[in-house]
C-alpha cells in the first residue's frame, strides 16, 4: 500500500507532566490530512482532575481563560469515545496514524488514561512516529523536538504546545520528508520501528550523549556524538574538552563512560 495515497490522522496530547503513571491529559489534538494535501484539525479540552503544575502554565503560557475552559471541560471518557471513533479508519487500514514521539509517550499514556477509568483504547497495528522518521532522515540535527525539527526543515511554526497545532506541524514534517521516504507502507513502518528500537537501545546504553550506527565505509559499527553543537561528529574525533566535560555528567551511563574512557586512553 502506498501510504502517500491514503488519509493521515495525527494525534497529540498536552499533559500535566511526563511520568506515564501519574500524568493526566488536558488537551487532545486530532488532525486529518487527505491525499490531496488538505488538512483539518481540532482539539478537545479535557478536565485532568488534578492541577496543571504552575511551571507548565508559565512555560506553555496557558491563560486564565484557557485554564477555566480546561477545568470546566468534560472528563476523559468523552474524549476517549471521540478518539476511538477517529481511529476507526486507521484500525481498518484505510488511514495512517501519525504521532511525534507517540510510540514512547502519547499512545501509552492514552491507553493508561483509558485503563484508569475502566476502559480500553484500541490502536491500529500500524502507527508511524514522526520523530523516528526525523531521526532516520536527519540523524545529525542538534535538537529533534517537533518545533526544532520543523524549523530545521524550513517549516513555519506559529503555535507550539497546543495539541491541534502540533498535529498540523507533525503532518508538515512528514510531508517535508516524504520524498526521502519509501512510499510502501510496510517499508515505512520498518523504518519507523527499527529507528525507534535503535534509539531506545542507544539511550539505554549511552543516555543522550552517543548514538551508534553502521559505518559503511569502515565496515563496522561506529559511535557518534548525539548531543550539543558537536552532534554528528564521530566519537573518535571528539575533542578532549568534550570528552572530559561529558565524563563528569551524572546522566552518563556506565557503558557510555567506558566508551569515553577507552577513547581517552588511546
Coordinates of C-alpha atoms in Angstrom, one line a residue:
X1 CA 0.0 0.0 0.0
X2 CA 1.2 3.5 -0.9
X3 CA 0.8 5.5 2.3
X4 CA 1.0 8.8 0.5
X5 CA -2.3 8.0 -1.3
X6 CA -4.4 7.4 1.9
X7 CA -5.5 9.8 4.6
X8 CA -3.3 10.5 7.6
X9 CA -4.6 11.0 11.1
X10 CA -2.3 12.7 13.5
X11 CA -2.9 12.8 17.3
X12 CA -1.1 14.7 20.0
X13 CA -1.7 15.4 23.7
X14 CA -0.9 18.2 26.1
X15 CA -0.4 16.9 29.6
X16 CA 0.3 17.7 33.3
X17 CA 3.7 16.1 33.3
X18 CA 5.9 13.3 31.8
X19 CA 5.5 10.4 34.2
X20 CA 3.2 8.0 32.5
X21 CA 1.9 6.6 35.8
X22 CA 0.8 10.0 37.2
X23 CA 0.4 12.3 34.2
X24 CA -3.1 13.4 33.0
X25 CA -4.2 14.6 29.6
X26 CA -5.8 18.1 29.5
X27 CA -5.9 18.5 25.7
X28 CA -6.2 16.1 22.8
X29 CA -5.5 17.2 19.3
X30 CA -6.5 15.4 16.1
X31 CA -5.7 16.4 12.5
X32 CA -6.6 14.7 9.3
X33 CA -4.7 15.0 6.0
X34 CA -6.4 14.0 2.8
X35 CA -4.4 12.6 -0.1
X36 CA -4.8 15.9 -1.9
X37 CA -2.9 17.7 0.9
X38 CA -5.9 19.3 2.6
X39 CA -5.5 19.3 6.4
X40 CA -8.2 19.8 9.0
X41 CA -7.5 19.9 12.8
X42 CA -9.4 20.2 16.0
X43 CA -8.7 19.9 19.7
X44 CA -10.6 18.8 22.7
X45 CA -10.2 20.2 26.3
X46 CA -10.2 17.5 29.0
X47 CA -10.6 18.1 32.7
X48 CA -7.4 16.5 34.1
X49 CA -8.9 16.5 37.6
X50 CA -5.5 17.3 39.1
X51 CA -3.9 20.8 38.9
X52 CA -1.6 21.6 36.0
X53 CA 1.7 22.5 37.6
X54 CA 2.5 26.2 37.8
X55 CA 5.7 25.8 35.9
X56 CA 3.9 24.3 32.9
X57 CA 1.3 27.1 33.0
X58 CA 4.1 29.6 32.8
X59 CA 6.1 27.7 30.2
X60 CA 3.2 27.0 27.8
X61 CA 1.5 30.3 28.5
X62 CA -1.8 28.8 29.5
X63 CA -4.0 31.8 30.0
X64 CA -6.5 32.1 32.9
X65 CA -9.3 31.8 30.3
X66 CA -7.9 28.6 28.9
X67 CA -7.5 27.2 32.4
X68 CA -11.2 27.9 33.1
X69 CA -12.1 26.0 29.9
X70 CA -9.8 23.1 30.9
X71 CA -11.2 22.7 34.4
X72 CA -14.8 23.1 33.2
X73 CA -14.3 20.6 30.4
X74 CA -15.8 17.1 30.3
X75 CA -13.8 14.2 31.7
X76 CA -11.5 11.9 29.7
X77 CA -14.2 9.3 29.0
X78 CA -15.9 11.6 26.4
X79 CA -12.6 12.3 24.6
X80 CA -11.9 8.6 24.6
X81 CA -15.2 7.9 22.7
X82 CA -14.3 10.6 20.1
X83 CA -10.7 9.3 19.8
X84 CA -11.8 5.7 19.3
X85 CA -14.2 6.8 16.6
X86 CA -11.5 8.9 14.9
X87 CA -9.0 5.9 14.9
X88 CA -11.5 3.6 13.3
X89 CA -10.2 4.2 9.7
X90 CA -6.7 3.5 10.9
X91 CA -7.7 0.3 12.6
X92 CA -9.5 -0.7 9.3
X93 CA -6.3 0.0 7.3
X94 CA -8.0 2.9 5.5
X95 CA -5.9 5.7 7.0
X96 CA -2.4 6.1 8.6
X97 CA -1.9 7.0 12.2
X98 CA 0.8 9.6 12.8
X99 CA 2.3 10.8 16.1
X100 CA 5.5 12.6 17.2
X101 CA 7.2 10.6 19.9
X102 CA 3.9 8.9 20.3
X103 CA 5.4 5.4 20.5
X104 CA 7.1 6.3 23.7
X105 CA 4.6 8.8 25.2
X106 CA 1.2 9.8 23.7
X107 CA -0.1 6.3 22.8
X108 CA 0.9 4.5 26.0
X109 CA -0.4 7.5 28.0
X110 CA -3.8 7.5 26.3
X111 CA -4.1 3.7 26.9
X112 CA -3.3 4.2 30.6
X113 CA -5.8 7.0 30.8
X114 CA -8.4 4.7 29.3
X115 CA -7.5 1.9 31.8
X116 CA -7.8 4.3 34.7
X117 CA -11.5 4.8 34.0
X118 CA -12.0 1.1 33.4
X119 CA -12.0 1.4 29.6
X120 CA -9.6 0.5 26.8
X121 CA -8.2 2.2 23.7
X122 CA -7.8 0.1 20.6
X123 CA -4.9 1.1 18.4
X124 CA -4.1 0.2 14.8
X125 CA -1.4 -2.4 14.1
X126 CA 0.5 0.3 12.1
X127 CA 1.4 3.7 13.6
X128 CA 4.2 5.9 12.3
X129 CA 6.2 8.0 14.6
X130 CA 7.4 11.3 13.0
X131 CA 10.3 11.6 15.5
X132 CA 11.6 8.2 14.3
X133 CA 11.4 9.4 10.7
X134 CA 13.3 12.6 11.6
X135 CA 16.0 10.6 13.4
X136 CA 16.3 8.3 10.3
X137 CA 16.4 11.1 7.7
X138 CA 18.2 13.8 9.7
X139 CA 20.4 12.0 12.3
X140 CA 22.7 15.0 12.8
X141 CA 20.1 17.5 13.8
X142 CA 21.2 19.0 17.1
X143 CA 17.7 19.1 18.5
X144 CA 14.9 16.8 17.3
X145 CA 11.9 18.1 19.2
X146 CA 8.9 18.8 17.0
X147 CA 9.4 22.6 16.8
X148 CA 13.1 22.4 16.3
X149 CA 12.8 19.7 13.6
X150 CA 10.1 21.7 11.8
X151 CA 12.2 24.9 11.8
X152 CA 15.3 22.9 10.6
X153 CA 13.1 21.7 7.7
X154 CA 12.1 25.3 7.0
X155 CA 8.6 24.8 8.1
X156 CA 6.9 27.9 9.7
X157 CA 5.7 27.2 13.2
X158 CA 3.3 29.8 14.5
X159 CA 2.0 27.9 17.5
X160 CA 3.6 25.3 19.8
X161 CA 2.3 23.2 22.7
X162 CA -1.3 23.3 21.5
X163 CA -2.4 19.9 20.6
X164 CA -4.2 20.7 17.3
X165 CA -1.3 22.9 16.1
X166 CA 1.3 20.3 17.0
X167 CA -0.7 17.7 15.0
X168 CA -0.6 20.0 11.9
X169 CA 3.2 20.5 12.5
X170 CA 3.7 16.7 12.7
X171 CA 1.9 16.4 9.3
X172 CA 4.0 19.2 7.8
X173 CA 7.2 17.5 9.0
X174 CA 6.3 14.1 7.5
X175 CA 5.2 15.9 4.2
X176 CA 8.6 17.6 4.0
X177 CA 10.4 14.2 4.5
X178 CA 8.1 12.3 2.1
X179 CA 10.3 12.5 -1.0
X180 CA 13.1 10.8 1.0
X181 CA 11.0 8.0 2.5
X182 CA 9.8 4.8 0.9
X183 CA 6.2 5.0 -0.3
X184 CA 5.4 1.4 0.5
X185 CA 3.7 1.4 3.9
X186 CA 5.4 -1.8 5.1
X187 CA 8.8 -0.3 4.4
X188 CA 7.9 3.0 6.1
X189 CA 6.7 1.1 9.2
X190 CA 10.0 -0.8 9.2
X191 CA 12.0 2.5 9.1
X192 CA 9.9 3.9 11.9
X193 CA 10.0 0.8 14.1
X194 CA 13.7 0.0 13.6
X195 CA 14.9 3.6 14.1
X196 CA 12.8 3.8 17.3
X197 CA 14.2 0.5 18.6
X198 CA 17.8 1.5 17.8
X199 CA 17.3 4.8 19.6
X200 CA 15.8 3.1 22.6
X201 CA 18.8 0.7 22.7
X202 CA 21.3 3.6 22.3
X203 CA 19.6 5.6 25.0
X204 CA 19.8 2.7 27.5
X205 CA 23.4 2.1 26.6
X206 CA 24.7 5.7 26.4
X207 CA 22.0 8.1 27.5
X208 CA 21.5 11.1 25.2
X209 CA 25.2 11.6 24.6
X210 CA 26.1 9.0 22.0
X211 CA 24.4 7.0 19.2
X212 CA 25.6 4.1 17.2
X213 CA 25.2 3.3 13.5
X214 CA 26.9 1.2 10.9
X215 CA 29.6 3.0 9.0
X216 CA 29.6 1.5 5.5
X217 CA 33.0 2.9 4.7
X218 CA 34.6 1.5 7.8
X219 CA 32.5 -1.7 7.6
X220 CA 31.7 -1.7 11.3
X221 CA 29.5 -0.1 14.0
X222 CA 30.7 3.4 14.9
X223 CA 29.8 5.7 17.8
X224 CA 28.8 9.3 17.1
X225 CA 28.2 12.3 19.3
X226 CA 24.5 12.8 19.7
X227 CA 24.3 16.0 21.9
X228 CA 25.1 19.7 21.6
X229 CA 27.0 21.5 18.9
X230 CA 29.1 18.5 18.0
X231 CA 26.2 16.3 17.1
X232 CA 27.1 14.1 14.2
X233 CA 30.8 14.1 15.0
X234 CA 32.4 10.6 15.1
X235 CA 33.3 9.8 18.7
X236 CA 36.9 9.0 17.8
X237 CA 37.2 12.6 16.6
X238 CA 35.8 14.2 19.7
X239 CA 37.9 17.0 21.2
X240 CA 39.4 16.3 24.6
X241 CA 37.4 19.0 26.3
X242 CA 34.1 17.4 25.2
X243 CA 35.2 14.0 26.5
X244 CA 36.3 15.5 29.8
X245 CA 33.1 17.5 30.3
X246 CA 30.9 14.6 29.4
X247 CA 32.6 12.2 31.7
X248 CA 31.6 14.2 34.7
X249 CA 27.9 14.3 33.8
X250 CA 25.7 12.3 36.2
X251 CA 23.5 11.3 33.3
X252 CA 26.2 9.4 31.5
X253 CA 25.6 5.7 31.6
X254 CA 28.3 3.1 32.6
X255 CA 28.7 1.9 29.0
X256 CA 28.9 5.5 27.8
X257 CA 31.6 6.2 30.4
X258 CA 33.6 3.2 29.4
X259 CA 33.5 4.3 25.8
X260 CA 34.8 7.7 26.7
X261 CA 37.5 6.3 29.0
X262 CA 38.6 4.0 26.2
X263 CA 38.9 6.9 23.9
X264 CA 40.9 9.0 26.4
X265 CA 43.3 6.1 26.9
X266 CA 44.1 6.0 23.2

